[in-house]
């Protein structure tokens, strides 16, 4: 199940701002405050991301680190096309082609920090649902499937990569919502093709279960706060597997290890490493990674107050910090060292928490040092000379036809009502109550209306 074309995400001078209520604390008199409240200008722009430039390479895990409020999730949502409000400036490219949020959503999978999975579903059913409702791109169909089916939907484009990355634009293909290819022939051949399709779905589901180590809990329900189900680590791996089975060439994850113990978090990182080794571009936000997890990261982006203070290979981070005058101890976790000795250097030796202005000043200083470093120049070369492999329309994610969606969701709703005893009892009580209510209303009434 290899992806045909590795995809590289590049961005340059990427900034993002939102509207926030205006700060009226600097007004000198109550009259000026009243005028400000009554005026139309009640909001001001707050910049979340400041002039970010970099690239996320395929086949590698890129981790985004930084304190709370530094813009990690905002950057992830912006690149994944999930940020609808606010003002964005700058350029985003995929393999040298200008990309929009709508087109990136058709190429990328996204795993939220808070998973939303039906509690009554089992692990296998949740993964199989993702395969049925969001079939993998046509380029990831196994070789044993007929090639004529692929050619009947969309032919491989003969597009050649151009030298100028701004000249190309990533299109939103018309085949993304197209129904699955139909096999023409007799009734027996059609039934055989349908059976083969179901067999491929179950084979892909079993492959994902084995890849993410979910064999022991594949028949266990997800559960929720009221009904016990799988553990937190198994639930998180199930959510990642649901996105991985769609064979999206790009995978975004928002803090996939938060709330997990050290062993479960390390298992999640090992599975993400296996996904990246398959050619996928994996971009994840991490919160307090351990030294073992840190060793599995390929590239690292450190954000502080919306500014990049480092973006490059994880192996080069320690040397870069040493050149800044912050050497990392031999047995220290570099991720902890960045927070304790670099970003918040002014808090050492028992000093109190500084003001917001102090943190912004520190972020500006670190960002300027980063811009002048050789690592920043190497990253700029990656942006200026990106991977220009052509992107086929067959790689875009698809959705199942409406008839398949209605059939599957109806069956899922029926199973959920049967398995959820509380909902079943409530609906039975409602049916009995309204039946008796309507029955008493028409009790002892005449057969014919009164003239």
GROMACS .gro file of C-alpha atoms in nm:
model
  451
    1UNK     CA    1   0.000   0.000   0.000
    2UNK     CA    2   0.263   0.249  -0.102
    3UNK     CA    3   0.188   0.603  -0.200
    4UNK     CA    4   0.297   0.682  -0.555
    5UNK     CA    5   0.431   1.037  -0.512
    6UNK     CA    6   0.585   1.167  -0.187
    7UNK     CA    7   0.456   1.514  -0.104
    8UNK     CA    8   0.657   1.799   0.045
    9UNK     CA    9   0.483   2.091   0.216
   10UNK     CA   10   0.663   2.424   0.189
   11UNK     CA   11   0.562   2.761   0.330
   12UNK     CA   12   0.720   3.104   0.318
   13UNK     CA   13   0.647   3.421   0.516
   14UNK     CA   14   0.340   3.253   0.663
   15UNK     CA   15   0.155   3.479   0.905
   16UNK     CA   16  -0.183   3.445   1.071
   17UNK     CA   17  -0.387   3.700   1.269
   18UNK     CA   18  -0.727   3.694   1.439
   19UNK     CA   19  -0.964   3.960   1.565
   20UNK     CA   20  -0.970   4.006   1.944
   21UNK     CA   21  -1.150   4.260   2.164
   22UNK     CA   22  -0.957   4.585   2.181
   23UNK     CA   23  -0.763   4.654   2.500
   24UNK     CA   24  -0.916   4.959   2.670
   25UNK     CA   25  -0.686   4.959   2.970
   26UNK     CA   26  -0.467   5.237   2.826
   27UNK     CA   27  -0.752   5.487   2.798
   28UNK     CA   28  -0.704   5.781   3.029
   29UNK     CA   29  -1.059   5.875   3.126
   30UNK     CA   30  -1.398   5.703   3.168
   31UNK     CA   31  -1.536   5.923   2.890
   32UNK     CA   32  -1.280   5.788   2.643
   33UNK     CA   33  -1.363   5.433   2.753
   34UNK     CA   34  -1.734   5.497   2.690
   35UNK     CA   35  -1.660   5.640   2.347
   36UNK     CA   36  -1.444   5.338   2.262
   37UNK     CA   37  -1.715   5.097   2.370
   38UNK     CA   38  -1.980   5.280   2.165
   39UNK     CA   39  -1.761   5.307   1.856
   40UNK     CA   40  -1.751   5.042   1.587
   41UNK     CA   41  -1.380   4.971   1.632
   42UNK     CA   42  -1.411   4.725   1.919
   43UNK     CA   43  -1.165   4.470   1.782
   44UNK     CA   44  -0.798   4.467   1.698
   45UNK     CA   45  -0.571   4.226   1.514
   46UNK     CA   46  -0.364   3.981   1.717
   47UNK     CA   47  -0.090   3.805   1.523
   48UNK     CA   48  -0.058   3.437   1.615
   49UNK     CA   49   0.211   3.335   1.364
   50UNK     CA   50   0.493   3.564   1.251
   51UNK     CA   51   0.661   3.517   0.911
   52UNK     CA   52   0.722   3.140   0.927
   53UNK     CA   53   0.932   2.982   0.653
   54UNK     CA   54   1.014   2.613   0.622
   55UNK     CA   55   0.942   2.276   0.466
   56UNK     CA   56   0.808   1.942   0.589
   57UNK     CA   57   0.965   1.656   0.398
   58UNK     CA   58   0.809   1.320   0.302
   59UNK     CA   59   0.917   1.000   0.473
   60UNK     CA   60   1.004   1.189   0.791
   61UNK     CA   61   0.835   1.276   1.120
   62UNK     CA   62   0.831   1.650   1.183
   63UNK     CA   63   0.745   1.742   1.542
   64UNK     CA   64   0.624   2.088   1.642
   65UNK     CA   65   0.727   2.182   1.995
   66UNK     CA   66   0.665   2.493   2.198
   67UNK     CA   67   0.494   2.630   2.509
   68UNK     CA   68   0.119   2.664   2.536
   69UNK     CA   69  -0.008   2.953   2.326
   70UNK     CA   70   0.289   2.954   2.089
   71UNK     CA   71   0.074   2.875   1.782
   72UNK     CA   72   0.145   2.504   1.733
   73UNK     CA   73  -0.214   2.393   1.673
   74UNK     CA   74  -0.287   2.708   1.473
   75UNK     CA   75  -0.003   2.627   1.234
   76UNK     CA   76  -0.119   2.267   1.204
   77UNK     CA   77  -0.477   2.370   1.128
   78UNK     CA   78  -0.360   2.633   0.882
   79UNK     CA   79  -0.149   2.388   0.683
   80UNK     CA   80  -0.420   2.122   0.695
   81UNK     CA   81  -0.688   2.360   0.565
   82UNK     CA   82  -0.895   2.349   0.885
   83UNK     CA   83  -0.858   2.715   0.981
   84UNK     CA   84  -1.148   2.918   0.844
   85UNK     CA   85  -1.143   3.236   1.053
   86UNK     CA   86  -0.869   3.493   1.076
   87UNK     CA   87  -0.641   3.652   0.819
   88UNK     CA   88  -0.361   3.454   0.657
   89UNK     CA   89  -0.074   3.586   0.449
   90UNK     CA   90   0.217   3.412   0.285
   91UNK     CA   91   0.255   3.116   0.050
   92UNK     CA   92   0.194   2.743   0.091
   93UNK     CA   93   0.312   2.490  -0.167
   94UNK     CA   94   0.277   2.114  -0.211
   95UNK     CA   95   0.554   1.977  -0.432
   96UNK     CA   96   0.614   2.328  -0.562
   97UNK     CA   97   0.249   2.391  -0.652
   98UNK     CA   98   0.051   2.663  -0.481
   99UNK     CA   99  -0.201   2.495  -0.250
  100UNK     CA  100  -0.525   2.612  -0.093
  101UNK     CA  101  -0.704   2.479   0.212
  102UNK     CA  102  -0.963   2.292   0.003
  103UNK     CA  103  -0.698   2.109  -0.201
  104UNK     CA  104  -0.482   2.020   0.101
  105UNK     CA  105  -0.785   1.870   0.277
  106UNK     CA  106  -0.819   1.631  -0.016
  107UNK     CA  107  -0.458   1.518   0.028
  108UNK     CA  108  -0.411   1.513   0.406
  109UNK     CA  109  -0.548   1.316   0.697
  110UNK     CA  110  -0.604   1.492   1.029
  111UNK     CA  111  -0.614   1.338   1.378
  112UNK     CA  112  -0.767   1.567   1.638
  113UNK     CA  113  -0.647   1.584   1.995
  114UNK     CA  114  -0.993   1.483   2.120
  115UNK     CA  115  -1.107   1.175   1.932
  116UNK     CA  116  -1.474   1.150   1.836
  117UNK     CA  117  -1.551   0.781   1.785
  118UNK     CA  118  -1.888   0.617   1.843
  119UNK     CA  119  -1.861   0.448   2.185
  120UNK     CA  120  -2.059   0.139   2.087
  121UNK     CA  121  -1.839   0.059   1.788
  122UNK     CA  122  -1.557  -0.191   1.813
  123UNK     CA  123  -1.205  -0.108   1.702
  124UNK     CA  124  -1.243  -0.314   1.383
  125UNK     CA  125  -1.580  -0.156   1.302
  126UNK     CA  126  -1.441   0.197   1.348
  127UNK     CA  127  -1.148   0.133   1.114
  128UNK     CA  128  -1.370  -0.047   0.861
  129UNK     CA  129  -1.614   0.246   0.869
  130UNK     CA  130  -1.332   0.481   0.768
  131UNK     CA  131  -1.243   0.252   0.477
  132UNK     CA  132  -1.604   0.225   0.356
  133UNK     CA  133  -1.698   0.592   0.384
  134UNK     CA  134  -1.360   0.730   0.275
  135UNK     CA  135  -1.207   0.482   0.032
  136UNK     CA  136  -0.834   0.517  -0.034
  137UNK     CA  137  -0.714   0.712  -0.340
  138UNK     CA  138  -0.722   0.523  -0.667
  139UNK     CA  139  -0.342   0.529  -0.682
  140UNK     CA  140  -0.327   0.303  -0.375
  141UNK     CA  141  -0.547   0.026  -0.516
  142UNK     CA  142  -0.359  -0.305  -0.486
  143UNK     CA  143  -0.193  -0.435  -0.803
  144UNK     CA  144  -0.431  -0.730  -0.833
  145UNK     CA  145  -0.723  -0.498  -0.909
  146UNK     CA  146  -0.801  -0.447  -1.280
  147UNK     CA  147  -0.606  -0.156  -1.428
  148UNK     CA  148  -0.890  -0.081  -1.663
  149UNK     CA  149  -1.101   0.030  -1.367
  150UNK     CA  150  -0.849   0.297  -1.278
  151UNK     CA  151  -0.814   0.415  -1.636
  152UNK     CA  152  -1.190   0.443  -1.673
  153UNK     CA  153  -1.206   0.698  -1.392
  154UNK     CA  154  -0.905   0.920  -1.453
  155UNK     CA  155  -0.602   0.881  -1.671
  156UNK     CA  156  -0.256   0.954  -1.536
  157UNK     CA  157  -0.179   1.316  -1.624
  158UNK     CA  158   0.118   1.382  -1.848
  159UNK     CA  159   0.208   1.692  -1.651
  160UNK     CA  160   0.580   1.765  -1.621
  161UNK     CA  161   0.728   1.948  -1.323
  162UNK     CA  162   0.816   2.308  -1.394
  163UNK     CA  163   1.123   2.489  -1.270
  164UNK     CA  164   0.921   2.779  -1.131
  165UNK     CA  165   0.718   2.659  -0.834
  166UNK     CA  166   0.491   2.964  -0.843
  167UNK     CA  167   0.380   2.887  -1.198
  168UNK     CA  168   0.195   2.574  -1.093
  169UNK     CA  169  -0.120   2.558  -0.886
  170UNK     CA  170  -0.244   2.251  -0.705
  171UNK     CA  171  -0.591   2.180  -0.852
  172UNK     CA  172  -0.896   2.048  -0.676
  173UNK     CA  173  -0.982   1.749  -0.895
  174UNK     CA  174  -1.335   1.679  -1.001
  175UNK     CA  175  -1.286   1.311  -0.919
  176UNK     CA  176  -1.259   1.354  -0.542
  177UNK     CA  177  -1.631   1.298  -0.478
  178UNK     CA  178  -1.683   1.059  -0.761
  179UNK     CA  179  -1.843   0.726  -0.694
  180UNK     CA  180  -1.640   0.411  -0.685
  181UNK     CA  181  -1.574   0.254  -1.024
  182UNK     CA  182  -1.840   0.011  -1.137
  183UNK     CA  183  -1.765  -0.321  -1.292
  184UNK     CA  184  -1.966  -0.376  -1.606
  185UNK     CA  185  -2.067  -0.727  -1.694
  186UNK     CA  186  -2.309  -1.001  -1.602
  187UNK     CA  187  -2.476  -1.035  -1.264
  188UNK     CA  188  -2.233  -1.306  -1.156
  189UNK     CA  189  -1.933  -1.093  -1.251
  190UNK     CA  190  -2.079  -0.793  -1.069
  191UNK     CA  191  -2.136  -0.999  -0.754
  192UNK     CA  192  -1.783  -1.137  -0.777
  193UNK     CA  193  -1.640  -0.788  -0.813
  194UNK     CA  194  -1.843  -0.672  -0.511
  195UNK     CA  195  -1.715  -0.964  -0.305
  196UNK     CA  196  -1.358  -0.886  -0.407
  197UNK     CA  197  -1.410  -0.525  -0.300
  198UNK     CA  198  -1.529  -0.632   0.045
  199UNK     CA  199  -1.237  -0.871   0.076
  200UNK     CA  200  -0.994  -0.588  -0.002
  201UNK     CA  201  -1.163  -0.369   0.258
  202UNK     CA  202  -1.129  -0.633   0.528
  203UNK     CA  203  -0.769  -0.705   0.425
  204UNK     CA  204  -0.681  -0.336   0.451
  205UNK     CA  205  -0.853  -0.321   0.791
  206UNK     CA  206  -0.658  -0.624   0.918
  207UNK     CA  207  -0.334  -0.470   0.791
  208UNK     CA  208  -0.402  -0.150   0.988
  209UNK     CA  209  -0.493  -0.345   1.301
  210UNK     CA  210  -0.165  -0.534   1.283
  211UNK     CA  211   0.039  -0.221   1.206
  212UNK     CA  212  -0.090  -0.033   1.509
  213UNK     CA  213  -0.087  -0.331   1.747
  214UNK     CA  214  -0.464  -0.352   1.795
  215UNK     CA  215  -0.503  -0.727   1.753
  216UNK     CA  216  -0.599  -0.795   2.116
  217UNK     CA  217  -0.866  -0.525   2.131
  218UNK     CA  218  -1.005  -0.536   1.776
  219UNK     CA  219  -1.339  -0.675   1.898
  220UNK     CA  220  -1.362  -0.448   2.204
  221UNK     CA  221  -1.594  -0.149   2.200
  222UNK     CA  222  -1.444   0.200   2.212
  223UNK     CA  223  -1.640   0.297   2.521
  224UNK     CA  224  -1.678   0.632   2.695
  225UNK     CA  225  -1.697   0.777   3.045
  226UNK     CA  226  -2.008   0.575   3.132
  227UNK     CA  227  -1.918   0.247   2.960
  228UNK     CA  228  -1.567   0.105   2.990
  229UNK     CA  229  -1.395   0.018   2.664
  230UNK     CA  230  -1.044   0.025   2.525
  231UNK     CA  231  -0.761   0.209   2.699
  232UNK     CA  232  -0.654   0.562   2.613
  233UNK     CA  233  -0.354   0.446   2.413
  234UNK     CA  234  -0.561   0.197   2.215
  235UNK     CA  235  -0.822   0.462   2.149
  236UNK     CA  236  -0.559   0.703   2.019
  237UNK     CA  237  -0.403   0.436   1.797
  238UNK     CA  238  -0.749   0.355   1.661
  239UNK     CA  239  -0.800   0.720   1.566
  240UNK     CA  240  -0.463   0.727   1.388
  241UNK     CA  241  -0.542   0.400   1.210
  242UNK     CA  242  -0.874   0.543   1.088
  243UNK     CA  243  -0.682   0.819   0.909
  244UNK     CA  244  -0.397   0.597   0.793
  245UNK     CA  245  -0.626   0.351   0.611
  246UNK     CA  246  -0.739   0.632   0.381
  247UNK     CA  247  -0.383   0.624   0.241
  248UNK     CA  248  -0.351   1.002   0.254
  249UNK     CA  249   0.004   1.103   0.156
  250UNK     CA  250   0.010   1.367   0.433
  251UNK     CA  251  -0.085   1.305   0.796
  252UNK     CA  252  -0.136   1.582   1.054
  253UNK     CA  253  -0.171   1.497   1.424
  254UNK     CA  254  -0.256   1.731   1.709
  255UNK     CA  255  -0.086   1.607   2.028
  256UNK     CA  256  -0.139   1.232   1.971
  257UNK     CA  257   0.049   1.142   2.291
  258UNK     CA  258  -0.126   1.378   2.533
  259UNK     CA  259  -0.292   1.202   2.824
  260UNK     CA  260  -0.105   0.875   2.765
  261UNK     CA  261   0.147   0.701   2.986
  262UNK     CA  262   0.511   0.683   2.879
  263UNK     CA  263   0.483   0.334   2.729
  264UNK     CA  264   0.163   0.406   2.533
  265UNK     CA  265   0.303   0.734   2.404
  266UNK     CA  266   0.621   0.561   2.288
  267UNK     CA  267   0.415   0.294   2.109
  268UNK     CA  268   0.222   0.566   1.925
  269UNK     CA  269   0.548   0.727   1.813
  270UNK     CA  270   0.683   0.392   1.690
  271UNK     CA  271   0.371   0.342   1.480
  272UNK     CA  272   0.398   0.696   1.339
  273UNK     CA  273   0.758   0.616   1.250
  274UNK     CA  274   0.638   0.311   1.056
  275UNK     CA  275   0.383   0.528   0.872
  276UNK     CA  276   0.652   0.780   0.781
  277UNK     CA  277   0.883   0.503   0.658
  278UNK     CA  278   0.612   0.422   0.401
  279UNK     CA  279   0.664   0.761   0.235
  280UNK     CA  280   0.401   0.962   0.422
  281UNK     CA  281   0.467   1.319   0.535
  282UNK     CA  282   0.393   1.308   0.908
  283UNK     CA  283   0.356   1.638   1.096
  284UNK     CA  284   0.265   1.618   1.464
  285UNK     CA  285   0.237   1.847   1.762
  286UNK     CA  286   0.401   1.697   2.070
  287UNK     CA  287   0.371   1.793   2.434
  288UNK     CA  288   0.665   1.710   2.661
  289UNK     CA  289   0.821   1.422   2.462
  290UNK     CA  290   1.044   1.183   2.651
  291UNK     CA  291   1.402   1.121   2.545
  292UNK     CA  292   1.300   0.794   2.375
  293UNK     CA  293   1.023   0.970   2.182
  294UNK     CA  294   1.257   1.256   2.097
  295UNK     CA  295   1.501   1.010   1.938
  296UNK     CA  296   1.230   0.896   1.693
  297UNK     CA  297   1.178   1.247   1.554
  298UNK     CA  298   1.345   1.330   1.221
  299UNK     CA  299   1.283   1.705   1.191
  300UNK     CA  300   1.194   1.958   1.456
  301UNK     CA  301   1.011   2.291   1.458
  302UNK     CA  302   1.027   2.492   1.781
  303UNK     CA  303   0.778   2.778   1.814
  304UNK     CA  304   0.788   3.049   2.079
  305UNK     CA  305   0.532   3.331   2.082
  306UNK     CA  306   0.439   3.250   1.721
  307UNK     CA  307   0.798   3.273   1.595
  308UNK     CA  308   1.027   2.996   1.475
  309UNK     CA  309   1.337   2.960   1.690
  310UNK     CA  310   1.453   2.638   1.523
  311UNK     CA  311   1.353   2.432   1.220
  312UNK     CA  312   1.572   2.155   1.095
  313UNK     CA  313   1.699   1.807   1.169
  314UNK     CA  314   1.662   1.683   1.522
  315UNK     CA  315   2.023   1.559   1.525
  316UNK     CA  316   2.153   1.914   1.468
  317UNK     CA  317   1.959   2.074   1.754
  318UNK     CA  318   2.217   2.008   2.029
  319UNK     CA  319   2.502   2.158   1.826
  320UNK     CA  320   2.291   2.461   1.739
  321UNK     CA  321   2.205   2.523   2.105
  322UNK     CA  322   2.571   2.485   2.200
  323UNK     CA  323   2.664   2.761   1.954
  324UNK     CA  324   2.406   2.985   2.120
  325UNK     CA  325   2.576   2.932   2.454
  326UNK     CA  326   2.328   2.676   2.589
  327UNK     CA  327   2.505   2.339   2.585
  328UNK     CA  328   2.287   2.040   2.665
  329UNK     CA  329   2.405   1.794   2.928
  330UNK     CA  330   2.505   1.446   2.824
  331UNK     CA  331   2.220   1.276   3.010
  332UNK     CA  332   1.960   1.551   2.964
  333UNK     CA  333   1.655   1.538   2.743
  334UNK     CA  334   1.708   1.802   2.468
  335UNK     CA  335   1.334   1.873   2.460
  336UNK     CA  336   1.334   1.963   2.831
  337UNK     CA  337   1.658   2.155   2.789
  338UNK     CA  338   1.497   2.376   2.522
  339UNK     CA  339   1.214   2.474   2.754
  340UNK     CA  340   1.410   2.514   3.077
  341UNK     CA  341   1.739   2.667   2.962
  342UNK     CA  342   1.667   2.831   2.626
  343UNK     CA  343   1.312   2.960   2.592
  344UNK     CA  344   1.274   3.055   2.958
  345UNK     CA  345   1.632   3.136   3.047
  346UNK     CA  346   1.517   3.445   3.239
  347UNK     CA  347   1.325   3.222   3.484
  348UNK     CA  348   1.631   3.035   3.609
  349UNK     CA  349   1.784   3.081   3.953
  350UNK     CA  350   1.445   3.117   4.120
  351UNK     CA  351   1.331   3.428   3.932
  352UNK     CA  352   0.963   3.506   3.906
  353UNK     CA  353   0.757   3.466   3.590
  354UNK     CA  354   0.826   3.753   3.352
  355UNK     CA  355   0.570   3.963   3.173
  356UNK     CA  356   0.433   3.900   2.826
  357UNK     CA  357   0.661   4.168   2.689
  358UNK     CA  358   0.963   3.985   2.832
  359UNK     CA  359   0.861   3.661   2.660
  360UNK     CA  360   0.805   3.839   2.328
  361UNK     CA  361   1.144   4.009   2.354
  362UNK     CA  362   1.310   3.674   2.422
  363UNK     CA  363   1.127   3.516   2.126
  364UNK     CA  364   1.240   3.795   1.892
  365UNK     CA  365   1.602   3.751   2.002
  366UNK     CA  366   1.596   3.375   1.946
  367UNK     CA  367   1.424   3.416   1.611
  368UNK     CA  368   1.686   3.663   1.486
  369UNK     CA  369   1.967   3.428   1.591
  370UNK     CA  370   1.793   3.145   1.408
  371UNK     CA  371   1.754   3.348   1.086
  372UNK     CA  372   2.131   3.408   1.075
  373UNK     CA  373   2.224   3.043   1.133
  374UNK     CA  374   2.345   2.794   0.867
  375UNK     CA  375   2.051   2.568   0.954
  376UNK     CA  376   1.806   2.843   0.853
  377UNK     CA  377   1.990   2.891   0.524
  378UNK     CA  378   1.969   2.516   0.456
  379UNK     CA  379   1.596   2.524   0.525
  380UNK     CA  380   1.556   2.820   0.290
  381UNK     CA  381   1.723   2.617   0.015
  382UNK     CA  382   1.465   2.342   0.068
  383UNK     CA  383   1.191   2.600   0.023
  384UNK     CA  384   1.351   2.751  -0.287
  385UNK     CA  385   1.428   2.411  -0.444
  386UNK     CA  386   1.134   2.186  -0.346
  387UNK     CA  387   1.043   1.840  -0.465
  388UNK     CA  388   0.871   1.893  -0.802
  389UNK     CA  389   0.734   1.544  -0.864
  390UNK     CA  390   0.396   1.562  -1.044
  391UNK     CA  391   0.086   1.506  -0.833
  392UNK     CA  392  -0.170   1.276  -0.990
  393UNK     CA  393  -0.542   1.333  -0.951
  394UNK     CA  394  -0.560   0.967  -0.848
  395UNK     CA  395  -0.388   1.058  -0.520
  396UNK     CA  396  -0.668   1.282  -0.396
  397UNK     CA  397  -0.895   1.137  -0.132
  398UNK     CA  398  -1.243   1.026  -0.232
  399UNK     CA  399  -1.579   0.981  -0.064
  400UNK     CA  400  -1.818   0.692  -0.110
  401UNK     CA  401  -2.133   0.734  -0.319
  402UNK     CA  402  -2.443   0.861  -0.142
  403UNK     CA  403  -2.618   0.523  -0.155
  404UNK     CA  404  -2.326   0.355   0.024
  405UNK     CA  405  -2.317   0.625   0.290
  406UNK     CA  406  -2.691   0.606   0.360
  407UNK     CA  407  -2.687   0.226   0.374
  408UNK     CA  408  -2.390   0.206   0.608
  409UNK     CA  409  -2.495   0.491   0.839
  410UNK     CA  410  -2.847   0.349   0.871
  411UNK     CA  411  -2.704   0.014   0.975
  412UNK     CA  412  -2.463   0.183   1.216
  413UNK     CA  413  -2.744   0.385   1.378
  414UNK     CA  414  -2.952   0.068   1.424
  415UNK     CA  415  -2.661  -0.117   1.586
  416UNK     CA  416  -2.590   0.180   1.809
  417UNK     CA  417  -2.951   0.190   1.927
  418UNK     CA  418  -2.950  -0.182   2.002
  419UNK     CA  419  -2.614  -0.184   2.181
  420UNK     CA  420  -2.680   0.130   2.385
  421UNK     CA  421  -2.919   0.003   2.650
  422UNK     CA  422  -2.985   0.349   2.790
  423UNK     CA  423  -3.098   0.492   2.457
  424UNK     CA  424  -3.299   0.178   2.381
  425UNK     CA  425  -3.485   0.196   2.713
  426UNK     CA  426  -3.551   0.567   2.673
  427UNK     CA  427  -3.695   0.519   2.325
  428UNK     CA  428  -3.912   0.230   2.444
  429UNK     CA  429  -4.038   0.444   2.732
  430UNK     CA  430  -4.112   0.729   2.492
  431UNK     CA  431  -4.307   0.498   2.262
  432UNK     CA  432  -4.512   0.362   2.552
  433UNK     CA  433  -4.575   0.707   2.699
  434UNK     CA  434  -4.690   0.870   2.377
  435UNK     CA  435  -4.894   0.561   2.286
  436UNK     CA  436  -5.081   0.578   2.616
  437UNK     CA  437  -5.118   0.956   2.589
  438UNK     CA  438  -5.275   0.941   2.244
  439UNK     CA  439  -5.484   0.642   2.349
  440UNK     CA  440  -5.631   0.825   2.651
  441UNK     CA  441  -5.707   1.131   2.436
  442UNK     CA  442  -5.923   0.928   2.200
  443UNK     CA  443  -6.062   0.694   2.467
  444UNK     CA  444  -6.444   0.645   2.455
  445UNK     CA  445  -6.481   0.878   2.159
  446UNK     CA  446  -6.756   0.819   1.903
  447UNK     CA  447  -6.677   0.646   1.579
  448UNK     CA  448  -6.802   0.947   1.379
  449UNK     CA  449  -6.730   1.317   1.431
  450UNK     CA  450  -7.006   1.521   1.596
  451UNK     CA  451  -7.196   1.723   1.333
   0.00000   0.00000   0.00000
